[in-house]
XYZ file of C-alpha atoms in Angstrom:
729
model
C 9.654 -17.804 -39.854
C 9.035 -15.643 -36.386
C 12.133 -14.798 -34.854
C 11.066 -17.004 -31.143
C 13.663 -15.883 -28.032
C 17.051 -17.783 -27.373
C 17.635 -18.311 -31.285
C 19.836 -16.960 -33.541
C 19.090 -15.550 -36.943
C 22.658 -16.940 -38.786
C 21.088 -16.227 -42.419
C 18.188 -14.693 -44.635
C 15.657 -16.495 -46.316
C 16.616 -18.220 -50.068
C 15.799 -20.806 -52.497
C 12.382 -20.840 -54.432
C 10.881 -23.250 -51.165
C 10.655 -20.605 -48.424
C 9.685 -17.888 -51.120
C 6.963 -19.478 -52.434
C 5.488 -20.192 -48.484
C 6.571 -17.449 -46.782
C 8.883 -18.216 -44.013
C 10.791 -15.052 -42.989
C 13.565 -17.155 -41.695
C 14.352 -19.942 -44.220
C 17.813 -20.644 -44.866
C 19.726 -22.729 -47.402
C 20.742 -26.139 -46.165
C 23.669 -28.202 -47.402
C 23.182 -30.764 -50.711
C 23.393 -34.034 -48.593
C 21.114 -32.948 -45.934
C 17.493 -33.861 -46.310
C 14.669 -32.295 -44.910
C 13.058 -32.251 -42.345
C 9.249 -32.271 -43.936
C 10.411 -34.327 -46.739
C 7.655 -35.616 -48.783
C 8.638 -37.990 -51.241
C 10.671 -39.927 -48.399
C 9.967 -43.488 -48.575
C 9.755 -46.042 -45.750
C 10.515 -44.573 -42.475
C 11.552 -41.172 -42.644
C 14.171 -39.588 -40.876
C 15.516 -36.574 -39.893
C 19.580 -35.755 -39.525
C 20.692 -33.213 -37.649
C 24.136 -31.670 -37.520
C 25.613 -28.273 -37.445
C 25.331 -25.986 -40.534
C 21.491 -24.041 -42.741
C 18.925 -26.136 -43.405
C 16.344 -25.469 -46.400
C 12.274 -26.300 -46.001
C 10.563 -28.127 -48.865
C 7.053 -29.232 -49.661
C 5.688 -26.966 -46.390
C 8.249 -27.957 -44.218
C 9.985 -26.739 -41.694
C 13.518 -24.852 -41.777
C 15.235 -24.761 -38.890
C 19.466 -24.234 -37.836
C 21.459 -24.447 -35.457
C 23.434 -27.065 -33.721
C 21.494 -30.472 -32.498
C 22.520 -33.986 -31.580
C 22.132 -37.323 -33.857
C 19.714 -38.226 -36.594
C 16.176 -38.970 -35.358
C 14.033 -41.276 -36.950
C 10.197 -40.992 -37.867
C 7.266 -42.559 -39.418
C 6.480 -41.115 -42.177
C 2.948 -39.939 -41.232
C 5.100 -37.150 -38.573
C 6.547 -36.050 -41.906
C 3.541 -33.923 -43.509
C 2.921 -30.142 -43.652
C 0.816 -28.566 -41.387
C -1.634 -28.373 -43.903
C -2.315 -31.301 -44.255
C -2.467 -32.760 -40.266
C -6.335 -32.877 -39.025
C -6.977 -31.863 -35.617
C -7.946 -35.085 -33.418
C -10.893 -34.864 -30.983
C -9.338 -33.927 -27.380
C -7.239 -31.146 -28.264
C -8.156 -28.349 -26.092
C -6.604 -27.675 -23.086
C -7.897 -25.236 -21.341
C -6.216 -25.174 -17.627
C -9.777 -24.966 -15.601
C -13.348 -24.821 -15.873
C -14.351 -22.292 -12.122
C -16.366 -24.483 -10.442
C -17.993 -21.231 -8.977
C -18.556 -18.864 -11.518
C -21.665 -15.963 -10.653
C -22.855 -13.306 -12.979
C -21.241 -11.684 -15.738
C -24.118 -12.681 -17.988
C -23.225 -8.675 -20.197
C -19.662 -9.709 -20.410
C -20.728 -13.833 -22.407
C -23.589 -12.248 -24.509
C -21.184 -9.263 -25.290
C -18.533 -11.994 -26.651
C -21.014 -14.719 -28.174
C -22.600 -11.568 -29.891
C -18.945 -11.022 -31.778
C -19.193 -10.602 -35.950
C -17.439 -13.279 -37.691
C -15.722 -11.464 -40.919
C -14.095 -13.917 -43.429
C -10.237 -13.326 -44.071
C -10.341 -11.187 -40.963
C -8.989 -12.855 -37.735
C -11.745 -12.432 -35.349
C -10.517 -11.225 -32.339
C -12.235 -9.945 -28.691
C -10.318 -8.823 -25.912
C -11.041 -8.781 -21.437
C -8.989 -6.306 -20.200
C -9.508 -5.269 -16.870
C -7.972 -5.166 -13.305
C -5.807 -7.221 -12.073
C -7.426 -10.139 -10.174
C -10.911 -8.896 -11.487
C -11.578 -12.421 -13.122
C -10.674 -11.905 -16.710
C -9.186 -15.711 -16.792
C -12.031 -17.764 -14.946
C -14.379 -15.503 -17.561
C -12.257 -16.325 -20.646
C -12.484 -19.979 -19.261
C -16.431 -20.000 -18.739
C -17.067 -18.590 -21.479
C -14.362 -20.708 -23.791
C -15.733 -24.051 -21.431
C -19.842 -23.602 -21.947
C -20.759 -21.017 -24.216
C -21.601 -22.390 -28.430
C -18.817 -20.915 -30.570
C -18.177 -23.854 -32.490
C -14.970 -23.570 -32.276
C -12.505 -26.202 -32.827
C -9.689 -27.414 -31.191
C -9.752 -24.617 -27.987
C -5.764 -24.086 -26.728
C -4.952 -22.250 -24.165
C -1.467 -19.748 -24.424
C -0.266 -18.070 -21.350
C 1.173 -15.278 -23.518
C 2.640 -13.077 -20.710
C 6.353 -13.372 -23.031
C 7.115 -14.136 -26.294
C 8.878 -17.102 -24.677
C 5.323 -17.849 -23.088
C 3.918 -17.908 -27.007
C 6.428 -20.195 -28.294
C 6.027 -22.961 -25.875
C 1.780 -22.459 -26.288
C 2.361 -22.962 -30.145
C 5.107 -25.753 -29.352
C 2.821 -27.812 -26.995
C 0.064 -27.319 -29.728
C 2.574 -28.752 -32.150
C 3.235 -31.793 -30.061
C -0.118 -32.337 -29.214
C -1.024 -32.813 -33.505
C 2.577 -34.596 -33.751
C 3.909 -35.651 -30.838
C 6.944 -37.295 -32.599
C 7.677 -33.648 -33.459
C 8.913 -33.212 -30.526
C 11.860 -35.934 -30.243
C 12.828 -33.765 -33.401
C 12.443 -29.979 -33.424
C 13.669 -27.809 -31.157
C 11.273 -25.140 -29.407
C 11.478 -22.537 -31.820
C 10.545 -24.878 -35.063
C 7.860 -26.876 -33.112
C 6.844 -22.729 -32.480
C 6.756 -22.280 -36.396
C 5.365 -25.615 -37.362
C 2.248 -24.267 -34.836
C 1.691 -21.110 -35.971
C 1.838 -22.800 -39.981
C -1.098 -25.420 -38.739
C -3.308 -22.002 -37.749
C -2.700 -20.204 -40.817
C -4.022 -23.616 -42.596
C -6.525 -23.989 -40.947
C -9.848 -22.493 -39.422
C -12.210 -23.009 -36.796
C -10.044 -23.038 -34.015
C -10.412 -20.814 -30.627
C -6.805 -19.568 -29.490
C -7.534 -18.146 -26.157
C -4.449 -15.580 -25.646
C -4.017 -15.453 -21.318
C -2.378 -12.294 -19.807
C -0.938 -10.311 -22.180
C 1.692 -8.261 -21.314
C 2.599 -6.916 -25.073
C 0.207 -6.793 -27.306
C 3.757 -6.488 -29.618
C 4.059 -10.205 -28.053
C 0.993 -11.721 -30.015
C 1.103 -9.284 -33.302
C 3.053 -12.139 -35.426
C 0.930 -14.853 -34.599
C -2.617 -13.003 -35.340
C -1.264 -11.626 -38.640
C -0.416 -15.020 -39.655
C -3.148 -16.892 -38.537
C -6.155 -15.392 -40.166
C -8.896 -17.799 -40.357
C -9.870 -18.458 -36.982
C -10.757 -16.701 -33.197
C -8.541 -15.286 -30.679
C -9.713 -13.487 -27.415
C -7.375 -11.651 -25.532
C -7.072 -11.228 -21.726
C -5.092 -8.512 -20.419
C -4.342 -5.633 -17.947
C -3.359 -3.464 -20.470
C -6.376 -1.281 -21.478
C -5.652 1.042 -24.538
C -3.907 -0.915 -26.992
C -6.260 -2.588 -28.564
C -7.667 -0.320 -30.839
C -7.988 -3.151 -33.514
C -10.133 -5.574 -31.835
C -13.121 -7.047 -32.503
C -14.441 -7.133 -29.345
C -13.830 -4.945 -26.609
C -14.893 -5.973 -22.934
C -13.303 -4.098 -20.195
C -14.057 -6.646 -17.413
C -15.452 -4.605 -13.883
C -15.710 -5.609 -10.635
C -18.941 -7.828 -9.267
C -21.716 -6.454 -8.263
C -22.824 -7.045 -4.331
C -25.041 -9.812 -5.043
C -22.883 -11.432 -7.240
C -19.933 -11.827 -4.447
C -21.802 -12.018 -1.790
C -23.682 -15.025 -3.346
C -19.772 -15.989 -4.360
C -18.601 -15.921 -1.010
C -21.107 -17.950 1.062
C -21.034 -20.247 -1.673
C -17.734 -21.213 -0.848
C -17.302 -20.675 2.303
C -20.191 -22.904 3.122
C -19.295 -26.003 0.836
C -18.517 -28.124 2.830
C -21.420 -27.564 5.566
C -23.112 -24.405 7.113
C -21.337 -22.125 8.532
C -21.657 -18.561 10.434
C -21.649 -16.517 8.071
C -22.369 -12.892 9.349
C -20.600 -10.021 8.297
C -20.295 -11.406 4.866
C -21.931 -8.211 2.410
C -19.414 -6.095 4.899
C -16.097 -7.949 4.263
C -17.512 -8.460 0.081
C -17.668 -4.423 0.258
C -14.584 -4.056 2.144
C -12.863 -6.598 -0.438
C -14.232 -4.200 -2.735
C -16.407 -7.172 -4.251
C -12.687 -7.853 -6.970
C -13.561 -12.167 -7.452
C -9.854 -13.110 -6.333
C -10.137 -11.422 -3.554
C -13.505 -13.108 -2.640
C -12.201 -15.874 -3.796
C -8.839 -15.774 -1.482
C -11.370 -14.759 0.878
C -13.423 -17.240 0.786
C -10.472 -20.258 0.607
C -9.205 -18.485 4.023
C -12.678 -19.303 5.529
C -13.618 -22.677 4.397
C -9.728 -23.751 5.370
C -10.768 -22.188 8.872
C -14.123 -22.928 10.445
C -13.765 -21.079 13.520
C -13.177 -17.562 11.591
C -16.209 -15.473 10.650
C -16.093 -13.316 8.352
C -15.837 -11.262 10.650
C -13.241 -12.532 12.396
C -11.555 -12.257 8.677
C -12.347 -8.337 9.001
C -11.309 -8.247 11.993
C -7.974 -9.739 10.910
C -7.898 -8.079 7.361
C -7.563 -4.257 9.473
C -5.016 -5.882 12.022
C -2.622 -7.565 9.583
C -2.912 -6.672 5.975
C 0.285 -7.362 4.878
C -0.193 -11.125 5.706
C -3.909 -11.235 4.914
C -3.237 -9.708 1.357
C -0.571 -12.779 0.622
C -2.454 -15.704 1.779
C -5.453 -17.417 1.425
C -6.026 -21.052 1.929
C -3.869 -23.736 1.869
C -4.076 -24.932 -1.861
C -3.875 -21.667 -2.778
C -0.860 -20.731 -5.289
C 1.380 -17.657 -3.929
C 1.189 -16.224 -7.542
C -2.614 -16.263 -7.217
C -2.776 -13.711 -3.987
C -4.103 -10.092 -4.747
C -0.788 -8.779 -3.048
C 1.704 -10.885 -6.136
C -1.165 -10.296 -8.248
C -0.350 -6.679 -8.272
C 3.171 -7.267 -7.263
C 3.805 -8.169 -11.259
C 1.857 -5.525 -12.332
C 4.101 -3.136 -10.483
C 7.356 -4.659 -11.850
C 6.240 -3.813 -15.419
C 5.392 -0.040 -14.218
C 8.009 0.788 -12.504
C 9.988 -0.545 -14.965
C 8.295 1.520 -17.365
C 8.401 5.005 -14.808
C 8.992 5.113 -11.342
C 7.080 7.784 -10.753
C 3.976 5.986 -12.082
C 4.204 3.658 -8.836
C 4.577 6.470 -6.937
C 1.518 8.230 -7.544
C 0.072 4.919 -7.230
C 0.955 4.678 -3.814
C -0.243 9.170 -3.021
C -3.260 8.340 -3.950
C -3.957 5.299 -2.137
C -4.224 7.915 1.214
C -8.010 9.317 -0.530
C -11.467 7.753 -0.851
C -11.886 5.269 -4.134
C -13.702 7.313 -5.938
C -13.848 10.712 -7.069
C -10.080 12.475 -7.153
C -9.399 15.183 -8.475
C -6.513 15.108 -10.623
C -4.622 18.788 -8.159
C -4.479 15.930 -5.555
C -1.790 14.166 -7.688
C 0.058 17.847 -8.082
C 3.420 18.106 -6.957
C 4.441 14.463 -7.206
C 5.905 14.956 -10.398
C 6.476 17.872 -12.836
C 3.381 18.074 -15.393
C 5.143 16.037 -18.486
C 6.004 12.889 -16.361
C 2.956 13.310 -14.331
C 0.595 12.877 -18.087
C 2.909 9.842 -18.132
C 2.355 8.210 -15.151
C -1.577 8.636 -15.502
C -1.597 7.414 -18.945
C 0.448 4.136 -17.510
C -1.542 3.429 -14.731
C -4.626 4.178 -17.175
C -3.196 1.609 -20.150
C -2.626 -0.875 -16.713
C -6.642 -0.828 -15.867
C -5.125 0.415 -12.452
C -7.199 3.821 -12.173
C -10.436 4.742 -13.934
C -10.021 8.526 -15.522
C -12.939 10.325 -15.952
C -12.425 13.395 -18.306
C -15.896 14.594 -17.783
C -14.948 15.886 -14.120
C -11.495 15.495 -14.720
C -10.846 13.012 -11.660
C -10.043 9.681 -11.409
C -11.233 6.588 -9.307
C -9.189 3.799 -7.598
C -10.572 0.128 -6.670
C -10.195 0.156 -3.363
C -8.279 -2.683 -2.285
C -5.731 -1.547 -4.691
C -5.559 1.506 -2.056
C -5.675 -0.949 1.067
C -2.012 -2.472 -0.352
C -0.629 0.267 -1.278
C -0.557 1.999 2.054
C 0.218 -1.060 3.747
C 4.200 -1.162 4.333
C 5.914 -5.013 4.114
C 9.537 -5.107 4.281
C 9.987 -7.484 1.830
C 7.888 -5.966 -0.625
C 10.126 -3.080 -3.016
C 6.830 -1.368 -3.750
C 5.760 -1.646 -0.543
C 8.844 -0.488 2.039
C 7.965 1.101 4.912
C 9.636 4.114 3.302
C 7.911 4.252 0.638
C 4.566 3.980 2.664
C 5.414 7.026 5.254
C 6.719 9.581 1.773
C 3.680 8.866 -0.085
C 1.303 9.787 2.649
C 3.356 12.758 3.660
C 2.739 13.871 -0.219
C -0.707 13.026 0.030
C -0.779 15.091 3.190
C 1.072 17.813 1.114
C -0.897 17.758 -2.366
C -4.453 18.391 0.343
C -3.208 21.221 1.586
C -2.601 22.697 -1.558
C -5.656 21.996 -3.204
C -7.498 23.552 -0.210
C -9.193 26.728 -0.390
C -7.893 30.414 1.492
C -8.854 29.372 4.948
C -9.664 32.794 6.310
C -13.144 33.156 7.533
C -14.392 35.468 5.352
C -13.363 32.949 2.561
C -15.569 29.614 4.889
C -19.002 31.254 4.236
C -18.299 32.611 0.289
C -19.987 30.001 -1.699
C -17.655 31.072 -4.654
C -15.387 27.624 -2.248
C -17.867 25.399 -1.382
C -17.494 23.255 -4.374
C -13.621 22.894 -3.569
C -14.679 21.989 -0.517
C -16.856 19.827 -0.992
C -15.396 17.820 -3.762
C -11.872 17.666 -1.320
C -13.868 16.839 1.797
C -14.143 12.841 1.350
C -10.456 12.636 0.320
C -9.863 14.783 4.127
C -11.758 11.950 5.747
C -10.338 9.535 4.111
C -6.675 10.432 4.775
C -8.111 10.704 8.936
C -9.563 7.321 8.340
C -6.481 5.495 6.668
C -3.428 7.535 8.623
C -2.669 6.687 12.389
C -3.084 9.640 14.498
C 0.783 9.586 15.630
C 1.693 10.481 12.711
C -0.473 14.120 11.987
C 1.737 17.120 11.679
C 1.133 20.263 11.745
C 0.137 20.205 8.076
C -2.464 17.819 9.188
C -3.774 19.661 12.080
C -4.661 22.635 9.538
C -5.885 20.528 6.901
C -8.124 18.812 9.942
C -9.280 22.321 11.766
C -9.844 24.413 8.568
C -12.160 21.341 7.147
C -13.938 21.192 10.517
C -14.715 24.734 10.810
C -16.256 24.212 6.764
C -17.939 21.749 8.651
C -19.490 22.542 11.436
C -20.027 26.416 9.188
C -22.660 24.348 7.154
C -24.167 22.516 10.146
C -22.498 19.176 9.283
C -21.228 18.906 13.039
C -20.937 15.110 13.608
C -17.584 14.861 11.164
C -16.772 18.624 11.979
C -15.724 18.068 15.615
C -14.570 14.461 15.223
C -11.691 16.550 12.999
C -11.338 19.151 15.454
C -10.767 16.873 18.362
C -7.959 14.544 16.386
C -6.244 17.759 15.225
C -6.669 19.698 19.022
C -4.765 16.182 20.274
C -1.985 16.217 17.509
C -1.392 20.319 18.127
C -1.146 19.576 21.788
C 1.776 16.607 21.199
C 3.999 18.867 18.157
C 3.597 22.113 20.160
C 2.188 22.190 23.436
C -1.035 22.830 25.381
C -0.305 27.060 26.091
C 0.297 27.329 22.103
C -1.726 29.969 20.643
C -2.997 27.688 18.018
C -3.543 25.009 20.695
C -5.510 27.581 22.690
C -7.423 28.692 19.298
C -8.016 24.452 18.389
C -9.562 24.033 21.815
C -12.183 26.896 21.535
C -13.226 25.496 18.106
C -13.559 22.456 19.858
C -16.055 23.841 21.950
C -17.828 25.690 19.768
C -18.648 23.085 17.721
C -20.237 21.505 20.472
C -21.655 24.694 21.597
C -23.457 24.163 17.912
C -24.260 20.703 18.445
C -26.161 21.454 21.866
C -24.378 20.057 24.178
C -23.336 23.296 26.520
C -22.168 20.813 28.965
C -18.666 20.218 27.166
C -17.991 23.748 25.629
C -18.804 25.477 29.097
C -15.448 24.089 30.610
C -13.669 23.571 27.933
C -14.229 27.721 27.454
C -13.600 28.466 31.046
C -9.854 26.951 31.098
C -9.261 28.321 26.934
C -10.262 31.971 29.126
C -7.980 31.186 31.485
C -5.321 30.073 30.182
C -5.128 32.267 26.908
C -5.612 35.574 29.270
C -2.755 33.862 31.270
C -0.707 33.559 28.274
C -1.453 36.373 25.554
C -3.533 39.088 28.442
C -6.852 40.147 29.192
C -7.186 42.563 26.921
C -6.520 40.236 23.509
C -8.818 40.157 20.811
C -9.385 36.362 21.036
C -10.267 37.001 24.124
C -13.280 38.933 23.439
C -14.377 36.132 21.212
C -14.248 33.513 24.195
C -16.402 35.280 26.320
C -18.142 35.702 23.849
C -18.731 32.113 22.717
C -18.794 31.558 26.646
C -21.233 34.199 27.325
C -23.590 32.167 24.863
C -22.726 28.551 26.723
C -23.745 29.816 29.642
C -27.142 31.572 27.683
C -28.154 27.987 26.471
C -28.081 26.483 30.016
C -30.613 29.055 31.473
C -27.963 31.105 33.154
C -28.507 34.440 31.059
C -27.182 37.175 34.245
C -23.767 35.126 33.061
C -24.397 35.293 30.299
C -25.085 39.255 29.098
C -22.332 40.182 31.562
C -19.610 38.649 29.781
C -21.226 39.708 26.264
C -22.051 43.202 27.519
C -18.408 43.195 28.576
C -17.150 41.500 25.193
C -18.635 43.825 23.341
C -17.207 47.075 25.348
C -13.530 45.461 24.522
C -14.515 45.040 20.399
C -15.889 48.449 20.401
C -12.969 50.179 22.369
C -9.684 47.542 20.543
C -11.486 46.798 17.244
C -14.616 50.229 16.549
C -17.714 50.134 15.697
C -17.880 48.604 12.106
C -15.179 46.032 12.641
C -17.183 42.026 11.918
C -15.697 40.983 15.421
C -18.054 43.941 17.071
C -20.962 43.212 15.053
C -21.151 39.980 15.989
C -20.824 41.034 19.542
C -23.318 43.314 19.241
C -25.875 41.106 17.636
C -24.589 38.014 20.404
C -25.667 40.394 23.096
C -29.393 41.122 21.470
C -29.839 37.930 21.860
C -29.072 37.485 25.367
C -31.363 40.410 26.151
C -34.172 37.961 24.016
C -33.132 34.659 25.642
C -34.060 36.955 29.363
C -37.100 38.063 28.134
C -36.339 41.444 27.587
C -37.210 42.217 24.023
C -37.350 46.384 24.318
C -33.428 46.057 24.676
C -32.764 43.161 22.044
C -34.940 44.792 18.769
C -33.381 47.859 18.098
C -29.709 46.462 18.941
C -31.135 43.613 16.043
C -31.946 46.837 14.044
C -28.569 48.372 14.289
C -26.418 45.097 13.564
C -28.756 44.825 10.497
C -28.618 48.102 9.057
C -24.827 47.368 9.734
C -23.830 44.524 8.347
C -26.422 45.113 5.755
C -23.810 48.473 4.964
C -19.965 47.297 5.519
C -20.836 43.347 4.711
C -23.232 43.631 1.799
C -26.718 42.410 1.477
C -25.954 39.019 0.402
C -22.903 38.097 3.049
C -24.170 34.934 5.602
C -24.070 37.149 8.247
C -26.334 39.628 6.620
C -28.250 36.877 5.774
C -28.292 35.691 9.442
C -29.225 39.405 11.134
C -32.494 39.067 8.615
C -33.709 36.072 9.967
C -32.957 36.712 13.440
C -34.801 40.014 13.349
C -37.761 38.722 11.642
C -38.184 36.420 14.106
C -37.617 38.698 17.057
C -40.759 41.231 15.097
C -42.380 37.716 15.254
C -42.379 37.263 18.621
C -43.301 41.376 19.509
C -46.281 40.221 17.626
C -45.673 42.107 14.931
C -46.265 39.911 11.842
C -46.429 42.990 9.477
C -42.519 44.072 9.795
C -41.581 40.032 10.173
C -42.819 38.623 6.807
C -41.084 40.330 4.421
C -38.286 40.271 6.293
C -38.579 36.336 6.503
C -39.290 36.701 3.025
C -36.264 38.355 1.815
C -34.121 35.724 3.720
C -35.523 33.262 2.444
C -34.689 34.603 -1.433
C -31.554 35.502 -0.224
C -29.975 32.072 0.894
C -31.931 30.555 -1.776
C -29.703 32.666 -4.328
C -26.701 33.246 -2.876
C -26.259 29.483 -1.183
C -28.560 27.248 -2.516
C -31.603 24.876 -1.817
C -29.830 23.109 0.155
C -28.358 24.861 2.585
C -28.887 23.872 6.355
C -30.486 27.947 7.045
C -32.822 27.584 3.788
C -35.013 24.815 5.739
C -35.307 26.707 8.860
C -36.093 29.930 7.439
C -38.826 28.416 4.641
C -40.384 26.670 8.247
C -40.523 30.157 10.036
C -42.184 31.599 6.914
C -44.788 28.647 6.439
C -45.867 29.062 9.706
C -46.178 32.766 9.780
C -48.057 32.871 6.212
C -50.640 30.049 8.154
C -50.844 32.050 11.606
C -51.510 35.241 9.319
C -54.579 33.724 7.391
C -53.050 34.405 4.109
C -52.041 30.988 2.297
C -52.330 33.097 -1.225
C -48.586 34.346 -0.111
C -47.635 31.640 -0.334
C -46.325 31.573 -3.867
C -49.643 29.291 -5.566
C -48.981 26.557 -2.998
C -50.093 27.446 0.444
C -47.996 27.231 3.185
C -48.733 23.958 3.714
C -46.288 23.184 0.732
C -43.695 25.547 2.766
C -43.870 23.348 5.469
C -44.107 20.578 3.715
C -40.675 21.180 1.797
C -39.151 22.896 4.727
C -39.087 20.136 7.232
C -40.976 16.391 5.423
C -40.950 14.516 8.358
C -42.492 17.325 10.605
C -46.365 16.721 10.637
C -48.381 20.232 9.149
C -51.200 20.960 11.842
C -53.900 20.796 10.344
C -53.226 17.527 7.919
C -55.133 15.639 9.779
């Protein structure tokens, strides 16, 4: 027989009956002890239960152990399992979902499974805890035309659970055996019944270890098994493997509103946002709906506020009738218990990745959590339990947003989410991001080769900033946010860049003080971002204060002061004060020539800024020679394709155009557009502006053939689809 836990095997099978029926645990018995299932007994059958070994005969059950007095059974209870038919009403589905929505594709896959004679039909539904595996199984078993009788549900989360489920089947078929046989023997009888009958359906719910159910499937090949499990990678022999995902937006919204408003009309404002915040996870939707149904004065929008302010409490409670073990917090604690027991590093990794965006997390952000072999094992274990979803094509992983939210929420009563655990994970996530960043030197920020890395990491930098309290920011956080801000503003993404600069500045003032050079540098970065965003009114006071503080702290001739003067001059120019702007720009260029020399990139930038100052003041005669000199020097020093060189070429072309010299302007515009497209890509923010300038030039000169075949109108639309084209009607 199957060796269930709690019983010791005290001998090997012996005798012809044991061999003939294949019982792996049957043992011999004293000759004067009748078999529990002796079919030839006359009158009222009886079982003599005493100390010693027992022998099974004629398809009966042999059990060894120490039991209490004789139990008398009627003759019909002595029949072997193969001769017992299932009566009607034997199904034991624990529940039939009253609010079942969607999942048609998954139901169709279960319905379409082929059945091969002599082989068990094994179907597995796996997925994240709370995704609705048990609900799907119960709904399918109760409503779909599978034709199986009886339908039995076994909670198969442990060997003891499997044993209990089989024993329950036996007592449903032969109730009197409950008084005669221990649980192990009842389970064996139930297993023999399954092995000798066809057409039944066994739902093995919440399987944690395939080894717990392997003997059952091996010995009962004539029926149908539907297995639910959090495990994803242990089912190579399954006929059907269904990975259950979260609900789509419409389904989750319908579930929430239907359950919440079941008792009558409700204010459901914020329902869609709540479903999105809960990641469309069915158990989370169900838990929230139960809470809302019980609290009619709380709206979905109010629930969102409670979730933001009191996450630990809200994840752990639903409505009054929500079982504690069916909350999000408890469901995932069970999974984490198993993961942490097998490999603590996997639980550490999950908490670390909880601080990033839920999608496309590069494995580089897991480096440093543990050594490479252990890291691979941790990723594999989290994948096996459906806690993460790897994408081999991109080398990234995804985590459900609600798993992340819970893993970031400290709870002193939860062994997996103590405040120390959460703090350590946040620090590790920050360090991993720092180590994954490209070199943040100005020339590398402008290097297109680094842009794919930046674009991969930016969502995770944004997420870290959103999920952490600014009071916990460290010098590493400051570095990450500052360099991200520089990249974003260089790419024209000013709102995001300013947000990161402002937070980095606040942290830097707290950590290093207001006069520290790094703090002064960050203040300059914030002001320049304001200037780029067209807000010189906020930029000028900040630049003036920073210039004064730097001159006091670092000295008048410090190289950083020259850049600050240049930035302040540009701000003055933007506010219509070219006289002050030109004075500062001339001083800055003279200082940089003296300190840095003719060919330093900062000197070239100062010359370009002075030329633009003259231009803004209406003095093209002085601006154009400086622009020409700057373009020549940048081409020689930085190269033809450097972004600064491309900017100089475009600026000079516009100056020529304003000087009514299209013959020199158009070739430069063509070169600039080709360079931008080749070096920075069609989607770079400068490309549409350059394309639009060239289109206007073609249109103004009446030469559409030079627009590449489609004419300037096409260039105008490609540059800015929302801008009306002159002459378009």
